[in-house]
Amino acid sequence: MINALESSSTRPYLIRALYEWCTDNGFTPYVAVQVDETVQVPREYVKNGEIVLNISFDATSSLKLGNDFIEFKARFAGTAREISVPVGRVIAIYARENGQGMAFPAPAPAVSSDGNVDAPMPVQAPARAPLRDASRGSGSEGDAGKIVHLVTGEDGSETVDAGALTDPVDEPPRPPSGGGTRPSLKRIK
């Protein structure tokens, strides 16, 4: 009889089950990954040590949801890339359209051969300054603690976390760069 310590992880099975649920219901499966040196992803898209990947049939080719790795090929800004993610680095899988899915415990920091804990990937500074809710007038005390996300993609796939609202003396937000659709604000409560 196998005890719980000798059994394999349930994480790859849950990832495959939720992937199948998403595709069966016409949703787009996304995985959130905590990035370290074992994760093979385009580093220019990593933010705060994490990356969110679209693993739908339309966005990938040669997708393999194995017990140890999630592997596929995808295009980033028109360039084909091979992606390899250890299953243990996946921190969530969810449907883009409704957010339903499952989060997993964050992986423990890696320990190097000399016994020291490896430092996580450096945290990047936010891309934009915090936004204020213009519909409520100037920054009143009722606005404290509200968070606004700037949605830049047509389908809402690109968001920039604007953080908590701050004093009105902060620098105003910069307009979005590049063409495409007009950005819209989405209030997160």
PDB file of C-alpha atoms in Angstrom:
ATOM      1  CA  MET A   1       0.000   0.000   0.000  1.00  0.00           C
ATOM      2  CA  ILE A   2       1.305   3.481  -0.909  1.00  0.00           C
ATOM      3  CA  ASN A   3       1.154   6.148   1.739  1.00  0.00           C
ATOM      4  CA  ALA A   4       0.544   9.854   1.066  1.00  0.00           C
ATOM      5  CA  LEU A   5       4.260  10.727   1.148  1.00  0.00           C
ATOM      6  CA  GLU A   6       5.103   8.196  -1.591  1.00  0.00           C
ATOM      7  CA  SER A   7       2.228   9.109  -3.934  1.00  0.00           C
ATOM      8  CA  SER A   8       2.642  11.493  -6.843  1.00  0.00           C
ATOM      9  CA  SER A   9       1.496  15.106  -6.732  1.00  0.00           C
ATOM     10  CA  THR A  10      -2.137  15.862  -7.550  1.00  0.00           C
ATOM     11  CA  ARG A  11      -1.175  19.185  -9.185  1.00  0.00           C
ATOM     12  CA  PRO A  12      -0.620  17.864 -12.768  1.00  0.00           C
ATOM     13  CA  TYR A  13      -3.903  15.928 -12.637  1.00  0.00           C
ATOM     14  CA  LEU A  14      -5.828  18.984 -11.433  1.00  0.00           C
ATOM     15  CA  ILE A  15      -4.205  21.148 -14.120  1.00  0.00           C
ATOM     16  CA  ARG A  16      -5.230  18.666 -16.835  1.00  0.00           C
ATOM     17  CA  ALA A  17      -8.764  18.420 -15.422  1.00  0.00           C
ATOM     18  CA  LEU A  18      -9.251  22.192 -15.323  1.00  0.00           C
ATOM     19  CA  TYR A  19      -7.717  22.561 -18.793  1.00  0.00           C
ATOM     20  CA  GLU A  20     -10.249  20.035 -20.104  1.00  0.00           C
ATOM     21  CA  TRP A  21     -13.099  21.784 -18.266  1.00  0.00           C
ATOM     22  CA  CYS A  22     -12.113  25.130 -19.812  1.00  0.00           C
ATOM     23  CA  THR A  23     -11.914  23.761 -23.344  1.00  0.00           C
ATOM     24  CA  ASP A  24     -15.140  21.745 -23.006  1.00  0.00           C
ATOM     25  CA  ASN A  25     -17.005  24.892 -21.956  1.00  0.00           C
ATOM     26  CA  GLY A  26     -15.473  27.167 -24.598  1.00  0.00           C
ATOM     27  CA  PHE A  27     -13.283  29.075 -22.131  1.00  0.00           C
ATOM     28  CA  THR A  28      -9.647  30.112 -22.591  1.00  0.00           C
ATOM     29  CA  PRO A  29      -7.338  28.364 -20.077  1.00  0.00           C
ATOM     30  CA  TYR A  30      -4.628  30.538 -18.552  1.00  0.00           C
ATOM     31  CA  VAL A  31      -1.853  29.387 -16.225  1.00  0.00           C
ATOM     32  CA  ALA A  32      -0.037  31.684 -13.813  1.00  0.00           C
ATOM     33  CA  VAL A  33       3.577  30.654 -13.283  1.00  0.00           C
ATOM     34  CA  GLN A  34       6.113  31.699 -10.660  1.00  0.00           C
ATOM     35  CA  VAL A  35       9.287  32.131 -12.702  1.00  0.00           C
ATOM     36  CA  ASP A  36      12.761  30.991 -11.679  1.00  0.00           C
ATOM     37  CA  GLU A  37      15.769  29.585 -13.557  1.00  0.00           C
ATOM     38  CA  THR A  38      13.953  26.267 -14.241  1.00  0.00           C
ATOM     39  CA  VAL A  39      11.133  27.958 -16.182  1.00  0.00           C
ATOM     40  CA  GLN A  40      11.738  28.446 -19.911  1.00  0.00           C
ATOM     41  CA  VAL A  41       9.649  31.480 -20.923  1.00  0.00           C
ATOM     42  CA  PRO A  42      10.403  34.803 -22.631  1.00  0.00           C
ATOM     43  CA  ARG A  43      11.885  36.815 -19.756  1.00  0.00           C
ATOM     44  CA  GLU A  44      10.776  40.138 -21.247  1.00  0.00           C
ATOM     45  CA  TYR A  45       7.156  39.228 -20.387  1.00  0.00           C
ATOM     46  CA  VAL A  46       7.873  38.297 -16.754  1.00  0.00           C
ATOM     47  CA  LYS A  47       6.471  40.806 -14.259  1.00  0.00           C
ATOM     48  CA  ASN A  48       7.078  40.605 -10.503  1.00  0.00           C
ATOM     49  CA  GLY A  49       8.576  37.141 -10.933  1.00  0.00           C
ATOM     50  CA  GLU A  50       5.392  35.791 -12.546  1.00  0.00           C
ATOM     51  CA  ILE A  51       3.997  35.256 -16.027  1.00  0.00           C
ATOM     52  CA  VAL A  52       0.494  34.356 -17.208  1.00  0.00           C
ATOM     53  CA  LEU A  53       0.352  32.066 -20.242  1.00  0.00           C
ATOM     54  CA  ASN A  54      -2.569  31.333 -22.552  1.00  0.00           C
ATOM     55  CA  ILE A  55      -2.493  27.549 -23.077  1.00  0.00           C
ATOM     56  CA  SER A  56      -5.555  27.292 -25.312  1.00  0.00           C
ATOM     57  CA  PHE A  57      -5.495  25.189 -28.464  1.00  0.00           C
ATOM     58  CA  ASP A  58      -5.553  28.348 -30.612  1.00  0.00           C
ATOM     59  CA  ALA A  59      -2.571  29.945 -28.829  1.00  0.00           C
ATOM     60  CA  THR A  60      -0.258  26.919 -28.666  1.00  0.00           C
ATOM     61  CA  SER A  61       1.069  24.067 -30.733  1.00  0.00           C
ATOM     62  CA  SER A  62       2.458  20.742 -29.534  1.00  0.00           C
ATOM     63  CA  LEU A  63       0.937  21.240 -26.069  1.00  0.00           C
ATOM     64  CA  LYS A  64       1.949  18.519 -23.594  1.00  0.00           C
ATOM     65  CA  LEU A  65       0.469  18.620 -20.094  1.00  0.00           C
ATOM     66  CA  GLY A  66       2.766  16.079 -18.457  1.00  0.00           C
ATOM     67  CA  ASN A  67       3.240  15.075 -14.830  1.00  0.00           C
ATOM     68  CA  ASP A  68       6.541  16.979 -14.581  1.00  0.00           C
ATOM     69  CA  PHE A  69       6.391  19.712 -17.250  1.00  0.00           C
ATOM     70  CA  ILE A  70       3.940  21.750 -19.310  1.00  0.00           C
ATOM     71  CA  GLU A  71       5.569  22.127 -22.728  1.00  0.00           C
ATOM     72  CA  PHE A  72       4.358  23.869 -25.871  1.00  0.00           C
ATOM     73  CA  LYS A  73       5.288  26.250 -28.659  1.00  0.00           C
ATOM     74  CA  ALA A  74       3.746  29.719 -28.844  1.00  0.00           C
ATOM     75  CA  ARG A  75       4.278  33.065 -30.541  1.00  0.00           C
ATOM     76  CA  PHE A  76       5.251  36.155 -28.582  1.00  0.00           C
ATOM     77  CA  ALA A  77       5.184  39.365 -30.655  1.00  0.00           C
ATOM     78  CA  GLY A  78       5.319  37.222 -33.789  1.00  0.00           C
ATOM     79  CA  THR A  79       8.351  35.190 -32.710  1.00  0.00           C
ATOM     80  CA  ALA A  80       7.914  31.437 -32.161  1.00  0.00           C
ATOM     81  CA  ARG A  81       9.190  30.306 -28.746  1.00  0.00           C
ATOM     82  CA  GLU A  82       9.445  26.955 -27.004  1.00  0.00           C
ATOM     83  CA  ILE A  83       7.946  27.110 -23.531  1.00  0.00           C
ATOM     84  CA  SER A  84       8.714  24.672 -20.725  1.00  0.00           C
ATOM     85  CA  VAL A  85       7.214  25.086 -17.252  1.00  0.00           C
ATOM     86  CA  PRO A  86       7.795  22.656 -14.378  1.00  0.00           C
ATOM     87  CA  VAL A  87       4.365  21.708 -13.011  1.00  0.00           C
ATOM     88  CA  GLY A  88       5.545  22.644  -9.518  1.00  0.00           C
ATOM     89  CA  ARG A  89       5.976  26.289 -10.624  1.00  0.00           C
ATOM     90  CA  VAL A  90       2.317  26.638 -11.717  1.00  0.00           C
ATOM     91  CA  ILE A  91       0.521  28.733  -9.112  1.00  0.00           C
ATOM     92  CA  ALA A  92      -2.928  28.869 -10.777  1.00  0.00           C
ATOM     93  CA  ILE A  93      -5.002  27.706 -13.725  1.00  0.00           C
ATOM     94  CA  TYR A  94      -8.192  29.551 -14.572  1.00  0.00           C
ATOM     95  CA  ALA A  95     -10.615  30.541 -17.326  1.00  0.00           C
ATOM     96  CA  ARG A  96      -9.904  33.978 -18.767  1.00  0.00           C
ATOM     97  CA  GLU A  97     -13.580  34.739 -19.325  1.00  0.00           C
ATOM     98  CA  ASN A  98     -14.859  34.237 -15.771  1.00  0.00           C
ATOM     99  CA  GLY A  99     -11.791  33.711 -13.564  1.00  0.00           C
ATOM    100  CA  GLN A 100     -12.971  30.308 -12.365  1.00  0.00           C
ATOM    101  CA  GLY A 101     -10.174  27.863 -11.692  1.00  0.00           C
ATOM    102  CA  MET A 102      -7.788  26.824  -8.972  1.00  0.00           C
ATOM    103  CA  ALA A 103      -4.809  28.357  -7.212  1.00  0.00           C
ATOM    104  CA  PHE A 104      -1.992  26.232  -5.846  1.00  0.00           C
ATOM    105  CA  PRO A 105       0.436  26.890  -2.993  1.00  0.00           C
ATOM    106  CA  ALA A 106       3.450  28.891  -4.142  1.00  0.00           C
ATOM    107  CA  PRO A 107       6.558  26.755  -4.563  1.00  0.00           C
ATOM    108  CA  ALA A 108       9.194  26.943  -1.847  1.00  0.00           C
ATOM    109  CA  PRO A 109      12.341  28.924  -2.681  1.00  0.00           C
ATOM    110  CA  ALA A 110      15.047  26.797  -4.265  1.00  0.00           C
ATOM    111  CA  VAL A 111      18.030  25.823  -2.128  1.00  0.00           C
ATOM    112  CA  SER A 112      21.383  25.892  -3.897  1.00  0.00           C
ATOM    113  CA  SER A 113      24.077  23.241  -3.531  1.00  0.00           C
ATOM    114  CA  ASP A 114      25.909  25.340  -0.923  1.00  0.00           C
ATOM    115  CA  GLY A 115      22.814  25.326   1.328  1.00  0.00           C
ATOM    116  CA  ASN A 116      21.803  28.962   0.731  1.00  0.00           C
ATOM    117  CA  VAL A 117      18.298  29.913  -0.307  1.00  0.00           C
ATOM    118  CA  ASP A 118      18.357  31.288  -3.843  1.00  0.00           C
ATOM    119  CA  ALA A 119      16.911  34.767  -4.171  1.00  0.00           C
ATOM    120  CA  PRO A 120      13.711  35.087  -6.211  1.00  0.00           C
ATOM    121  CA  MET A 121      13.743  36.920  -9.513  1.00  0.00           C
ATOM    122  CA  PRO A 122      14.034  40.689  -9.056  1.00  0.00           C
ATOM    123  CA  VAL A 123      10.777  42.592  -8.840  1.00  0.00           C
ATOM    124  CA  GLN A 124      10.242  45.073 -11.639  1.00  0.00           C
ATOM    125  CA  ALA A 125       8.869  48.538 -11.022  1.00  0.00           C
ATOM    126  CA  PRO A 126       5.241  49.145 -12.057  1.00  0.00           C
ATOM    127  CA  ALA A 127       4.846  50.159 -15.688  1.00  0.00           C
ATOM    128  CA  ARG A 128       2.523  53.082 -14.948  1.00  0.00           C
ATOM    129  CA  ALA A 129       1.818  55.532 -12.155  1.00  0.00           C
ATOM    130  CA  PRO A 130      -1.245  54.943  -9.924  1.00  0.00           C
ATOM    131  CA  LEU A 131      -4.564  56.174 -11.331  1.00  0.00           C
ATOM    132  CA  ARG A 132      -7.218  58.122  -9.479  1.00  0.00           C
ATOM    133  CA  ASP A 133     -10.947  57.606  -9.943  1.00  0.00           C
ATOM    134  CA  ALA A 134     -11.850  60.726 -11.940  1.00  0.00           C
ATOM    135  CA  SER A 135     -15.586  60.106 -11.518  1.00  0.00           C
ATOM    136  CA  ARG A 136     -15.307  60.898  -7.798  1.00  0.00           C
ATOM    137  CA  GLY A 137     -13.619  64.269  -8.180  1.00  0.00           C
ATOM    138  CA  SER A 138     -10.288  65.007  -6.569  1.00  0.00           C
ATOM    139  CA  GLY A 139      -8.748  62.401  -4.256  1.00  0.00           C
ATOM    140  CA  SER A 140     -11.043  62.425  -1.226  1.00  0.00           C
ATOM    141  CA  GLU A 141     -10.655  60.335   1.884  1.00  0.00           C
ATOM    142  CA  GLY A 142     -13.315  57.905   0.565  1.00  0.00           C
ATOM    143  CA  ASP A 143     -10.998  56.855  -2.274  1.00  0.00           C
ATOM    144  CA  ALA A 144      -8.296  55.394  -0.032  1.00  0.00           C
ATOM    145  CA  GLY A 145      -7.505  51.740  -0.670  1.00  0.00           C
ATOM    146  CA  LYS A 146      -9.331  51.367  -4.007  1.00  0.00           C
ATOM    147  CA  ILE A 147      -7.449  49.678  -6.811  1.00  0.00           C
ATOM    148  CA  VAL A 148      -7.824  50.446 -10.495  1.00  0.00           C
ATOM    149  CA  HIS A 149      -6.523  48.247 -13.334  1.00  0.00           C
ATOM    150  CA  LEU A 150      -5.805  49.679 -16.756  1.00  0.00           C
ATOM    151  CA  VAL A 151      -7.078  47.235 -19.385  1.00  0.00           C
ATOM    152  CA  THR A 152      -5.136  47.768 -22.600  1.00  0.00           C
ATOM    153  CA  GLY A 153      -6.019  44.762 -24.750  1.00  0.00           C
ATOM    154  CA  GLU A 154      -9.248  44.418 -26.708  1.00  0.00           C
ATOM    155  CA  ASP A 155     -10.078  41.212 -24.865  1.00  0.00           C
ATOM    156  CA  GLY A 156      -8.782  42.469 -21.503  1.00  0.00           C
ATOM    157  CA  SER A 157      -5.801  40.119 -21.603  1.00  0.00           C
ATOM    158  CA  GLU A 158      -3.259  42.851 -20.869  1.00  0.00           C
ATOM    159  CA  THR A 159      -3.707  44.643 -17.578  1.00  0.00           C
ATOM    160  CA  VAL A 160      -1.443  46.960 -15.680  1.00  0.00           C
ATOM    161  CA  ASP A 161      -1.929  46.967 -11.919  1.00  0.00           C
ATOM    162  CA  ALA A 162      -2.170  50.605 -10.929  1.00  0.00           C
ATOM    163  CA  GLY A 163      -1.879  49.865  -7.216  1.00  0.00           C
ATOM    164  CA  ALA A 164      -3.651  51.700  -4.421  1.00  0.00           C
ATOM    165  CA  LEU A 165      -4.710  55.294  -4.966  1.00  0.00           C
ATOM    166  CA  THR A 166      -2.231  57.824  -3.683  1.00  0.00           C
ATOM    167  CA  ASP A 167      -1.900  61.526  -2.936  1.00  0.00           C
ATOM    168  CA  PRO A 168      -2.877  63.954  -5.713  1.00  0.00           C
ATOM    169  CA  VAL A 169       0.716  65.257  -5.826  1.00  0.00           C
ATOM    170  CA  ASP A 170       1.873  62.085  -7.601  1.00  0.00           C
ATOM    171  CA  GLU A 171       2.764  62.225 -11.265  1.00  0.00           C
ATOM    172  CA  PRO A 172      -0.307  61.830 -13.529  1.00  0.00           C
ATOM    173  CA  PRO A 173      -0.545  58.609 -15.553  1.00  0.00           C
ATOM    174  CA  ARG A 174       1.105  58.509 -18.944  1.00  0.00           C
ATOM    175  CA  PRO A 175      -1.070  57.804 -21.988  1.00  0.00           C
ATOM    176  CA  PRO A 176      -0.754  54.283 -23.400  1.00  0.00           C
ATOM    177  CA  SER A 177       1.812  53.815 -26.138  1.00  0.00           C
ATOM    178  CA  GLY A 178       1.187  52.206 -29.500  1.00  0.00           C
ATOM    179  CA  GLY A 179      -1.939  51.790 -31.552  1.00  0.00           C
ATOM    180  CA  GLY A 180      -4.816  49.433 -31.066  1.00  0.00           C
ATOM    181  CA  THR A 181      -8.039  49.808 -29.174  1.00  0.00           C
ATOM    182  CA  ARG A 182      -8.794  52.529 -26.698  1.00  0.00           C
ATOM    183  CA  PRO A 183      -7.963  51.509 -23.108  1.00  0.00           C
ATOM    184  CA  SER A 184     -10.739  51.294 -20.565  1.00  0.00           C
ATOM    185  CA  LEU A 185     -10.757  51.318 -16.790  1.00  0.00           C
ATOM    186  CA  LYS A 186     -12.068  48.403 -14.769  1.00  0.00           C
ATOM    187  CA  ARG A 187     -12.675  48.934 -11.060  1.00  0.00           C
ATOM    188  CA  ILE A 188     -11.739  46.003  -8.850  1.00  0.00           C
ATOM    189  CA  LYS A 189     -13.504  45.907  -5.504  1.00  0.00           C
TER     190      LYS A 189
END
